[in-house]
Coordinates of C-alpha atoms and ligand atoms in Angstrom, one line a residue:
M1 CA -37.7 6.7 -16.9
T2 CA -38.8 8.4 -13.2
D3 CA -38.3 4.9 -11.3
V4 CA -35.9 4.8 -8.6
S5 CA -33.3 1.8 -8.4
L6 CA -31.4 0.7 -5.2
M7 CA -28.5 -1.7 -4.7
I8 CA -26.6 -2.5 -1.5
H9 CA -24.1 -5.4 -1.0
G10 CA -22.6 -7.1 2.2
G11 CA -19.4 -8.2 1.1
A12 CA -18.3 -11.2 -1.4
G13 CA -16.5 -14.8 -1.1
A14 CA -17.8 -18.0 -0.2
I15 CA -21.0 -17.6 1.8
R16 CA -21.1 -20.3 4.1
D17 CA -24.8 -19.7 5.6
P18 CA -26.3 -17.2 3.5
H19 CA -29.8 -17.4 5.6
R20 CA -27.8 -15.6 8.2
Y21 CA -27.8 -12.5 6.0
Q22 CA -31.3 -12.8 4.1
A23 CA -33.9 -10.8 6.5
S24 CA -30.9 -8.5 7.1
L25 CA -30.3 -7.5 3.6
R26 CA -34.0 -7.2 2.4
A27 CA -35.0 -4.7 5.7
I28 CA -32.1 -2.6 4.4
V29 CA -33.0 -2.2 0.7
E30 CA -37.0 -2.1 1.4
S31 CA -35.6 0.9 3.8
G32 CA -33.6 3.0 1.4
A33 CA -36.2 2.3 -1.0
G34 CA -38.8 3.9 1.1
L35 CA -36.5 7.0 1.0
L36 CA -36.3 7.1 -2.1
A37 CA -40.2 7.1 -3.3
E38 CA -40.8 9.7 -0.3
G39 CA -38.6 11.4 -2.4
S40 CA -35.0 11.3 -0.6
S41 CA -31.9 11.8 -2.8
A42 CA -30.0 9.0 -4.0
L43 CA -27.3 10.1 -1.8
E44 CA -29.4 10.4 1.1
A45 CA -30.4 6.8 -0.1
V46 CA -27.1 5.1 0.2
V47 CA -25.8 7.1 3.5
H48 CA -29.0 5.3 5.2
C49 CA -28.0 2.1 3.5
V50 CA -24.7 2.0 4.3
A51 CA -25.2 3.7 7.7
L52 CA -27.5 0.5 8.2
L53 CA -25.1 -2.1 7.2
E54 CA -22.2 -0.3 9.5
D55 CA -25.2 -0.9 12.5
D56 CA -25.4 -4.6 12.2
P57 CA -22.1 -6.7 13.6
L58 CA -23.4 -9.3 10.9
Y59 CA -20.9 -7.1 8.2
N60 CA -17.6 -6.0 8.5
A61 CA -18.2 -2.4 8.5
G62 CA -18.7 -0.5 11.4
R63 CA -19.7 -2.3 14.7
G64 CA -18.6 -6.3 13.8
S65 CA -15.6 -5.2 11.8
V66 CA -12.8 -7.4 11.8
L67 CA -9.7 -6.7 13.9
N68 CA -6.3 -5.6 12.8
A69 CA -3.0 -7.6 13.4
E70 CA -3.1 -5.2 16.9
G71 CA -6.9 -6.4 17.8
A72 CA -7.9 -3.0 17.0
V73 CA -11.1 -1.9 14.5
L74 CA -10.1 0.7 11.8
C75 CA -12.6 1.9 9.4
D76 CA -12.6 3.1 6.0
A77 CA -15.7 5.0 3.9
S78 CA -16.2 7.0 1.0
I79 CA -19.4 8.2 -0.7
M80 CA -19.8 10.0 -4.2
D81 CA -22.3 12.1 -5.8
G82 CA -22.8 11.7 -9.6
R83 CA -24.6 14.9 -10.0
T84 CA -21.6 17.2 -9.0
L85 CA -18.5 14.6 -9.1
K86 CA -18.3 15.7 -5.3
A87 CA -16.5 12.7 -3.0
G88 CA -15.9 12.4 0.2
A89 CA -13.6 9.3 1.9
V90 CA -12.2 8.6 5.8
A91 CA -9.8 5.9 6.2
A92 CA -8.2 4.4 9.3
V93 CA -10.4 5.7 11.5
R94 CA -10.8 4.3 15.4
G95 CA -14.2 4.7 17.5
V96 CA -16.4 6.3 15.2
R97 CA -20.1 4.6 15.1
N98 CA -20.8 5.6 11.4
P99 CA -18.0 6.2 9.1
V100 CA -19.9 6.8 6.0
R101 CA -21.7 9.5 7.7
L102 CA -17.9 11.1 8.2
A103 CA -17.1 10.8 5.0
Y104 CA -20.3 12.5 4.2
E105 CA -19.4 15.5 6.2
V106 CA -15.7 15.4 5.1
M107 CA -17.5 15.7 1.5
G108 CA -19.8 18.6 2.4
K109 CA -17.7 20.4 5.2
S110 CA -14.1 19.7 5.1
G111 CA -13.3 21.3 1.7
H112 CA -11.2 17.7 1.0
V113 CA -11.7 14.6 -0.6
L114 CA -10.1 11.7 2.2
L115 CA -9.2 12.7 5.1
V116 CA -7.3 9.6 7.8
G117 CA -6.6 8.7 10.8
A118 CA -6.2 11.0 13.7
G119 CA -6.9 13.8 11.2
A120 CA -10.2 12.5 10.3
E121 CA -11.2 11.7 14.0
R122 CA -10.3 15.4 15.0
F123 CA -12.8 16.6 11.6
A124 CA -15.4 14.0 13.7
R125 CA -15.0 15.9 16.9
E126 CA -15.0 19.5 15.2
Q127 CA -18.7 17.9 13.9
R128 CA -19.9 16.5 16.8
F129 CA -19.9 12.9 15.6
E130 CA -20.8 10.1 18.3
F131 CA -17.8 8.2 19.2
E132 CA -17.8 4.6 20.4
G133 CA -15.7 2.7 22.6
E134 CA -13.9 -0.3 21.2
D135 CA -16.0 -2.7 22.9
Y136 CA -19.0 -1.6 20.8
F137 CA -17.3 -3.0 17.5
R138 CA -15.0 -5.9 18.8
T139 CA -17.5 -8.9 18.3
E140 CA -16.5 -12.3 19.8
E141 CA -16.7 -13.6 16.8
R142 CA -14.1 -11.4 15.1
V143 CA -12.0 -11.5 18.3
A144 CA -11.9 -15.8 17.6
Q145 CA -11.5 -14.9 13.8
L146 CA -7.8 -13.0 14.4
A147 CA -6.9 -15.5 16.6
K148 CA -7.4 -17.9 13.5
A149 CA -5.9 -16.0 11.6
K150 CA -2.8 -14.9 13.5
R151 CA -2.1 -19.2 14.0
K152 CA -2.1 -19.3 10.0
H153 CA -0.1 -16.4 9.7
E154 CA -3.1 -15.4 7.2
T155 CA -3.2 -11.9 6.6
A156 CA -5.8 -11.4 3.9
L157 CA -9.0 -13.1 4.1
D158 CA -11.9 -12.0 6.2
H159 CA -12.8 -15.3 6.7
S160 CA -9.9 -17.8 7.3
D161 CA -11.4 -20.7 6.7
P162 CA -11.9 -21.3 2.8
A163 CA -15.1 -22.8 3.4
D164 CA -15.8 -19.4 4.9
T165 CA -14.0 -16.8 2.7
K166 CA -16.1 -14.0 3.1
L167 CA -14.3 -10.8 1.8
G168 CA -16.3 -8.0 4.0
T169 CA -17.0 -4.8 3.1
V170 CA -20.6 -2.9 2.5
G171 CA -21.9 -0.8 0.0
A172 CA -25.1 0.8 -2.0
V173 CA -25.3 2.3 -5.3
A174 CA -29.2 4.0 -5.8
R175 CA -30.6 6.2 -8.8
D176 CA -33.1 8.7 -7.7
R177 CA -36.6 10.3 -9.2
N178 CA -34.5 13.2 -10.6
G179 CA -32.0 10.3 -12.2
D180 CA -29.2 11.5 -10.2
L181 CA -26.4 8.2 -9.2
A182 CA -24.7 7.9 -5.7
A183 CA -22.6 5.0 -4.4
A184 CA -20.9 4.8 -1.0
T185 CA -18.7 1.8 0.8
S186 CA -17.7 1.1 4.1
T187 CA -15.4 -1.4 5.4
G188 CA -13.0 -2.7 8.5
G189 CA -10.4 -3.9 5.6
V190 CA -9.1 -7.6 6.1
V191 CA -8.5 -9.6 9.1
N192 CA -5.2 -9.1 10.8
Q193 CA -4.3 -6.5 8.1
R194 CA -0.4 -4.6 8.9
F195 CA -1.6 -1.6 11.0
G196 CA -1.5 1.4 8.3
R197 CA -2.9 -0.5 5.8
V198 CA -5.7 1.0 3.8
G199 CA -7.8 -1.1 0.7
D200 CA -10.1 0.1 -2.1
S201 CA -13.3 0.9 0.0
P202 CA -12.2 5.0 0.7
L203 CA -10.7 5.6 -2.7
I204 CA -12.6 7.0 -5.3
G205 CA -12.1 5.1 -8.4
A206 CA -11.1 2.1 -7.0
G207 CA -13.9 0.6 -4.2
T208 CA -16.5 3.7 -5.1
F209 CA -17.5 5.7 -7.9
A210 CA -20.2 7.7 -9.4
D211 CA -21.1 10.2 -12.4
N212 CA -24.7 10.7 -13.9
L213 CA -23.1 10.2 -17.4
S214 CA -22.2 7.0 -16.7
C215 CA -23.6 4.9 -13.2
A216 CA -22.7 4.3 -9.6
V217 CA -20.7 1.5 -8.8
S218 CA -19.6 0.1 -5.1
C219 CA -16.7 -2.7 -5.0
T220 CA -16.2 -5.7 -2.3
G221 CA -13.1 -8.0 -2.3
V222 CA -9.4 -7.4 -2.0
G223 CA -8.4 -4.1 -1.9
E224 CA -5.2 -4.2 -3.3
D225 CA -6.9 -6.0 -6.5
F226 CA -9.3 -3.3 -7.1
I227 CA -6.9 -0.5 -6.3
R228 CA -4.5 -1.3 -9.1
T229 CA -7.2 -1.5 -11.8
A230 CA -9.4 1.2 -10.6
L231 CA -12.0 -1.1 -10.5
A232 CA -15.0 1.4 -10.0
R233 CA -14.2 3.3 -12.5
T234 CA -13.1 1.2 -15.3
A235 CA -16.6 -0.4 -15.1
A236 CA -18.5 3.1 -15.4
C237 CA -15.7 4.0 -18.4
F238 CA -17.4 0.5 -20.0
V239 CA -20.9 2.0 -19.5
E240 CA -19.4 5.7 -20.6
F241 CA -17.6 4.8 -23.3
R242 CA -18.2 1.1 -24.7
S243 CA -22.2 2.0 -24.3
M244 CA -22.6 -0.8 -21.9
Q245 CA -25.8 -1.6 -20.1
A246 CA -25.7 -2.5 -16.6
E247 CA -25.1 -5.9 -16.5
E248 CA -22.9 -6.8 -19.0
A249 CA -21.0 -3.6 -17.4
A250 CA -20.6 -5.4 -14.5
R251 CA -19.5 -8.7 -15.8
A252 CA -16.9 -7.1 -18.1
A253 CA -15.6 -5.0 -14.9
I254 CA -15.0 -8.5 -13.2
G255 CA -13.6 -9.9 -16.1
Y256 CA -10.9 -7.2 -16.3
L257 CA -10.1 -7.8 -12.4
V258 CA -9.9 -11.5 -13.1
D259 CA -7.9 -11.3 -16.8
R260 CA -5.3 -8.3 -15.4
V261 CA -4.6 -8.9 -11.8
D262 CA -7.0 -12.4 -10.8
G263 CA -8.6 -10.4 -8.7
H264 CA -10.7 -11.8 -6.5
G265 CA -14.4 -10.0 -5.4
G266 CA -16.9 -8.4 -6.4
L267 CA -19.4 -5.5 -7.2
I268 CA -22.7 -3.5 -8.0
L269 CA -23.8 -1.4 -10.3
V270 CA -26.9 1.2 -11.1
D271 CA -26.9 2.7 -14.3
R272 CA -27.9 6.4 -15.3
E273 CA -31.4 4.6 -16.7
G274 CA -31.7 2.6 -13.4
R275 CA -30.5 -0.5 -14.9
C276 CA -29.0 -2.5 -12.0
G277 CA -25.9 -5.0 -12.5
R278 CA -24.0 -7.3 -9.9
A279 CA -21.0 -9.7 -11.0
H280 CA -18.2 -11.4 -9.1
S281 CA -15.0 -13.5 -9.0
T282 CA -15.6 -15.5 -6.1
P283 CA -17.9 -18.2 -5.4
G284 CA -21.0 -15.6 -4.1
M285 CA -21.7 -12.5 -3.0
L286 CA -24.3 -10.7 -1.2
T287 CA -26.8 -8.3 -2.5
A288 CA -30.1 -6.8 -2.2
T289 CA -31.8 -5.1 -5.2
F290 CA -35.0 -2.8 -5.6
A291 CA -36.0 -2.2 -9.1
A292 CA -39.2 -1.7 -11.0
G293 CA -40.7 -1.8 -7.6
G294 CA -39.4 -5.5 -6.3
V295 CA -36.5 -6.3 -3.9
R296 CA -34.6 -9.1 -5.1
V297 CA -32.1 -11.1 -2.5
E298 CA -29.1 -12.8 -3.8
T299 CA -26.4 -14.4 -2.4
T300 CA -25.0 -16.9 -4.9
Ligands
LIG1 N1 -12.5 -3.9 0.1 C1 -12.0 -4.1 1.3 C2 -10.3 -3.7 1.5 O1 -9.7 -4.8 0.9 O2 -10.1 -3.4 2.7

């Protein structure tokens, strides 16, 4: 099979106004699919798509990230190459316009897998990364959301209104012409989170995983649930050791998340044959899929 496959997500939860996201999801997946069709690698495609999601203030990653308890934006991101099992990640970085691109450089140039805080920012400066001021990242919507969360003493939800509870994080998974897999994930974390809190998104095996032997996975949801179940790797184990196909493995992994820790969230997965799967324990999940030459956008 030489077809390329690509999936992106923009978070899971109760999506109050799905129409807000549809055009953006479609445009981003089409743009990434175009790169794959021209021969770009799965790695290049997932970085490209996640950077576009980070640039769009609709999503909780990069610009438009949620605010922590101190009113600051601190971002996490990770990437994994299924061909080599190389990985890169950053956590709690401030001011970096595209955290996923920094994760990519960590993978290729730092000699490490995960850099955090001031160390990650220093590495970004060494690599001549673009930095932005606080105003670039903070949207009015996020400022209002933090004020509401503080009034209600909530810490764990992207949206404090139960009618609009979207657990933000963005991600992408891809299979390229060579059959290589890659995954990337990026987030601003959860609204009103304690300074220093890090979720699953920058943790390989929890929020992100890719291995050509099985699949590429990107997760979204309550990070603590995904860390405790190592959910991205768990999903890959269902493909590798139980011979599940993409959709079955995605459902089995979310079943495991719910059974073991009553977890909230979802994941996207592309397997080694290029089959795509998605599953979530929340009422909805924002995804766009390019497979077999067609695009599908889903919000439930
Ligand atoms: N899944 C994103 C986070 O919990 O930080």
